[in-house]
GROMACS .gro file of C-alpha atoms in nm:
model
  190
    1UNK     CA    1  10.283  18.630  15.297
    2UNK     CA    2  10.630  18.723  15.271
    3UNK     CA    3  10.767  18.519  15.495
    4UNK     CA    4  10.559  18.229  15.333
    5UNK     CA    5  10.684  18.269  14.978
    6UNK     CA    6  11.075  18.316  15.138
    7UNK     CA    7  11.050  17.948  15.354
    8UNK     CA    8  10.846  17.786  15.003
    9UNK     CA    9  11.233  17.931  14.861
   10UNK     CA   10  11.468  17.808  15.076
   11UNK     CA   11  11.267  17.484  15.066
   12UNK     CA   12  11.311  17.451  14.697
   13UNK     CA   13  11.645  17.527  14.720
   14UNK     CA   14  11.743  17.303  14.986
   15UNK     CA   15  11.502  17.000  14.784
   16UNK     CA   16  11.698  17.088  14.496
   17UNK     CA   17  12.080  17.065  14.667
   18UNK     CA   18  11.955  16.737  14.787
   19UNK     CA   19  11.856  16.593  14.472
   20UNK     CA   20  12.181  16.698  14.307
   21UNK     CA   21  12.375  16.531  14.569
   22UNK     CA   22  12.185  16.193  14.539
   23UNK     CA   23  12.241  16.231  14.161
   24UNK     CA   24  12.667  16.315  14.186
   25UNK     CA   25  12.666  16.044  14.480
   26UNK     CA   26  12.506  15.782  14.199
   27UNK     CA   27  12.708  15.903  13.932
   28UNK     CA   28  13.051  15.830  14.142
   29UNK     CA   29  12.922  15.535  14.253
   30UNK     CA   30  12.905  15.407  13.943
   31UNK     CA   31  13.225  15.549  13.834
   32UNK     CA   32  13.406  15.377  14.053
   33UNK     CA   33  13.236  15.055  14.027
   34UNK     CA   34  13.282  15.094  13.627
   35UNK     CA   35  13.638  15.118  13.815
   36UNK     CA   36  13.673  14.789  13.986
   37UNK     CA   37  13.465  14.599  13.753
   38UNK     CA   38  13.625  14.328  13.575
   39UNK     CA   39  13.511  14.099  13.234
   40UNK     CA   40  13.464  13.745  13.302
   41UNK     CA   41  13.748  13.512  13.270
   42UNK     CA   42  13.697  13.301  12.922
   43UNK     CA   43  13.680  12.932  12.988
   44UNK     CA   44  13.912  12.681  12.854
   45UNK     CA   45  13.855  12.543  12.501
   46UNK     CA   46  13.749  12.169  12.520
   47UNK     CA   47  13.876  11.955  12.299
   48UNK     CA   48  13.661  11.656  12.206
   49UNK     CA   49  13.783  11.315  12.001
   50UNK     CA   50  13.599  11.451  11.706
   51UNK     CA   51  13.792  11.727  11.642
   52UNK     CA   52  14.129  11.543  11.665
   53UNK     CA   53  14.367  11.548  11.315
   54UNK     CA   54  14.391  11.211  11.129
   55UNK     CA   55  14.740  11.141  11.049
   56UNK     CA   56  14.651  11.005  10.730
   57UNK     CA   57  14.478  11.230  10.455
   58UNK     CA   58  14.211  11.082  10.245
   59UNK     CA   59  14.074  11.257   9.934
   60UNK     CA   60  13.736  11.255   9.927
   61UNK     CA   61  13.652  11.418   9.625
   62UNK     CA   62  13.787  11.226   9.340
   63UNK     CA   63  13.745  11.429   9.069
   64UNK     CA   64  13.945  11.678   9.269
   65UNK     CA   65  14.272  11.589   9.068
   66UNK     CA   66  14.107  11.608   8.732
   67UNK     CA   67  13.986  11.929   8.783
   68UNK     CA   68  14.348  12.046   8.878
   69UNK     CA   69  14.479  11.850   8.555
   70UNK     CA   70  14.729  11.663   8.793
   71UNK     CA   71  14.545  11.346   8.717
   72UNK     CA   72  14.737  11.053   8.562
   73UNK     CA   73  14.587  11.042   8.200
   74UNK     CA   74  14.569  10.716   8.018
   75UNK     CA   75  14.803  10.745   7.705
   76UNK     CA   76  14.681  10.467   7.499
   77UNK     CA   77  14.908  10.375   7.191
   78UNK     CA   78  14.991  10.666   6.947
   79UNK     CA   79  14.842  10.515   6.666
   80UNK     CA   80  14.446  10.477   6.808
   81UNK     CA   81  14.227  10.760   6.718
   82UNK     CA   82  14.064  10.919   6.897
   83UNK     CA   83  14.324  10.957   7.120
   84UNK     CA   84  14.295  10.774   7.481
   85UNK     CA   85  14.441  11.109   7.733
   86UNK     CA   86  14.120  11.232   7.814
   87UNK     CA   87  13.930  11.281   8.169
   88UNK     CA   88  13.563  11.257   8.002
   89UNK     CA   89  13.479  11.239   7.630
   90UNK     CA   90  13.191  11.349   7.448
   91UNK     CA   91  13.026  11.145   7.182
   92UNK     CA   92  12.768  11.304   6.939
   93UNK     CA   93  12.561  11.069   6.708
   94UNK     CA   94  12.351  11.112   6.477
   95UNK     CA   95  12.091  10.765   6.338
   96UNK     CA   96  11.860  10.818   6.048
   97UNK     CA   97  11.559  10.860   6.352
   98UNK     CA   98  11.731  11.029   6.632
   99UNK     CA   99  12.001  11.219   6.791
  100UNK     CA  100  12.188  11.123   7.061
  101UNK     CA  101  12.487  11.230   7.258
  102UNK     CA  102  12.743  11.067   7.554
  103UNK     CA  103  12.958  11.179   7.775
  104UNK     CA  104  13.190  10.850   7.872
  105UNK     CA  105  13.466  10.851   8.155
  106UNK     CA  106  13.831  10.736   8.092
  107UNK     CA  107  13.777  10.424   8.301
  108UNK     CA  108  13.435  10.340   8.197
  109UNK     CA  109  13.248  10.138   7.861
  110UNK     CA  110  12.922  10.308   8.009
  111UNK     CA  111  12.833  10.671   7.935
  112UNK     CA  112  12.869  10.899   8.308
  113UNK     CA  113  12.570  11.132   8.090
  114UNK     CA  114  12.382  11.117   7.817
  115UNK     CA  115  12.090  11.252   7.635
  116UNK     CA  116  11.917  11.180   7.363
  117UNK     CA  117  11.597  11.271   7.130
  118UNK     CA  118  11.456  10.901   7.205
  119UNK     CA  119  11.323  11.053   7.569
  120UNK     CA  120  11.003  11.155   7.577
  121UNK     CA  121  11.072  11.462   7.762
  122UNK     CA  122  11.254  11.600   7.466
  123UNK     CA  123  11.090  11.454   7.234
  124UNK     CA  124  10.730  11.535   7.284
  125UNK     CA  125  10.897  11.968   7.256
  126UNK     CA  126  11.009  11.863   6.916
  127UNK     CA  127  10.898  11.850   6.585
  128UNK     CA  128  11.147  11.652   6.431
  129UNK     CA  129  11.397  11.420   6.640
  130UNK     CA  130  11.683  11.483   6.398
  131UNK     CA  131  11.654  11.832   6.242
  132UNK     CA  132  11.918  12.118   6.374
  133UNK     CA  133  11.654  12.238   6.626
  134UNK     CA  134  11.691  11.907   6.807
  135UNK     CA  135  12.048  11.889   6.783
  136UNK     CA  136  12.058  12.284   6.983
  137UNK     CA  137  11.790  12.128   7.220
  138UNK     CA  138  12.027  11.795   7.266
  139UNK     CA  139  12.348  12.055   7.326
  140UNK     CA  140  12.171  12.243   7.596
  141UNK     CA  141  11.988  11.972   7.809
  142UNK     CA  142  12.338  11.795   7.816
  143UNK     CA  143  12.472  12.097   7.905
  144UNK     CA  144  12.278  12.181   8.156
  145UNK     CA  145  12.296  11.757   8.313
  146UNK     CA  146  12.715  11.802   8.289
  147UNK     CA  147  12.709  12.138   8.524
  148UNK     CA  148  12.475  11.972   8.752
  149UNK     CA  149  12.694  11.663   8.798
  150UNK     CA  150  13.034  11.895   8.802
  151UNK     CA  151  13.114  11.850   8.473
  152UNK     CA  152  13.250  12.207   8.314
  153UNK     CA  153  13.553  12.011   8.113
  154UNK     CA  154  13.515  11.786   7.795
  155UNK     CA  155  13.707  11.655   7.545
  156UNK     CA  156  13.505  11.649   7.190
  157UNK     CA  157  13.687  11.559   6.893
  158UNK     CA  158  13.482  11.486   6.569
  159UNK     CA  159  13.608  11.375   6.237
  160UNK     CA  160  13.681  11.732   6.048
  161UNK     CA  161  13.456  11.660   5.739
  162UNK     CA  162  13.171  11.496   5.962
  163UNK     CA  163  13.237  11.846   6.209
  164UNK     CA  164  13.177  12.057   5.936
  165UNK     CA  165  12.773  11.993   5.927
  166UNK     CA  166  12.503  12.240   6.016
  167UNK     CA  167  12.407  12.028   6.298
  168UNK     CA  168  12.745  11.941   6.452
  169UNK     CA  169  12.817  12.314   6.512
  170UNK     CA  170  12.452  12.371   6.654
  171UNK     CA  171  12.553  12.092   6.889
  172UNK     CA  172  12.914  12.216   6.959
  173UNK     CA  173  12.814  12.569   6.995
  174UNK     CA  174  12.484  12.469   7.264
  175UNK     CA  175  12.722  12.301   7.443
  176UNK     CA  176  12.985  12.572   7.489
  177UNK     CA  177  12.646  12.797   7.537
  178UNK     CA  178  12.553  12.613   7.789
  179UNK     CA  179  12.867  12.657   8.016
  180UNK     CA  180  13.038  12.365   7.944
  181UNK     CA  181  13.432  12.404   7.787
  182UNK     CA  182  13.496  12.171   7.472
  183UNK     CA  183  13.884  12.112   7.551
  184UNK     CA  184  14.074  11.983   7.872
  185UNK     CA  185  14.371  12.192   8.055
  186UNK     CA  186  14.695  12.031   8.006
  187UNK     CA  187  14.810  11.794   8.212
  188UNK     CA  188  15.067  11.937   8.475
  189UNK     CA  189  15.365  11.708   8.579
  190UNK     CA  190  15.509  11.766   8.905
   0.00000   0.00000   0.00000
């Protein structure tokens, strides 16, 4: 039994050195192949027609100018009031039945935006189409149609007594609520 349990030994032992061989032998192997292994070489960047410069710059985005104040402004004579150097001006009027308000281009007789308590929209949520309440709610739906058409810069100039009002400064101060500045940057000359 002896002799049994010292060849079962020496047959472990000798299983054992083998599988430790096979193991360093792998683990060199791959050591050297990690080695002599290389990355692929990167393939040369195709250029296509499409992605070829224009020599001549367009400006897409015409408001692009305006909203750097490097615009060209009209001046208008210096007796006309209100005054003509303006990107987009904001009228605010008010009828014996209803409020309404404009926001009119430089360029343009037509109003870019405009809102008014003559919709139905507004003026179905209203009790009364000319009280303060519907000049805040005419402020803040204009507001909110100027940032959604890029508008954030207005010029708004009222006559001082007819500024004064309750209403005027409900309108005025919806608007500025609403995100949109009252006042245009000064135009830059280069």
């Amino acid at each position: 039994m002896a002799l049994f349990s010292d060849v079962c030994r020496s047959v472990r032992t000798l299983l054992g050195q083998c599988q430790r061989s096979t193991a360093a032998a792998a683990w060199s192997h791959s050591q050297s192949s990690r080695k002599y292994s290389q990355t692929a070489p990167e393939p040369e960047p195709v250029i296509s027609d499409n992605e070829a410069i224009n020599k001549t710059f367009v400006n897409r985005n015409p408001r692009n100018l305006e909203q750097m104040a490097l615009a060209v402004k009209d001046r208008g004579w210096a007796t006309v009031w209100p005054s003509r150097q303006y990107y987009h001006r904001l009228m605010f009027r008010r009828t014996q039945h209803h409020i309404t308000a404009e926001v009119y281009s430089s360029d343009s007789v037509d109003p870019v935006l405009s809102c008014s308590t003559k919709e139905w929209a507004l003026k179905r949520e209203l009790g009364s189409t000319r009280s303060v309440a519907a000049c805040r709610a005419v402020g803040e739906v204009l507001a909110q149609r100027c940032r959604e058409a890029g508008i954030t810069r207005i010029v708004y100039r009222e006559v001082p007594w007819k500024f004064r009002s309750e209403s005027n400064q409900t309108f005025w101060a919806a608007m500025k609520e609403g995100g949109v500045m009252l006042s245009e940057p000064r135009r830059k000359f280069i």
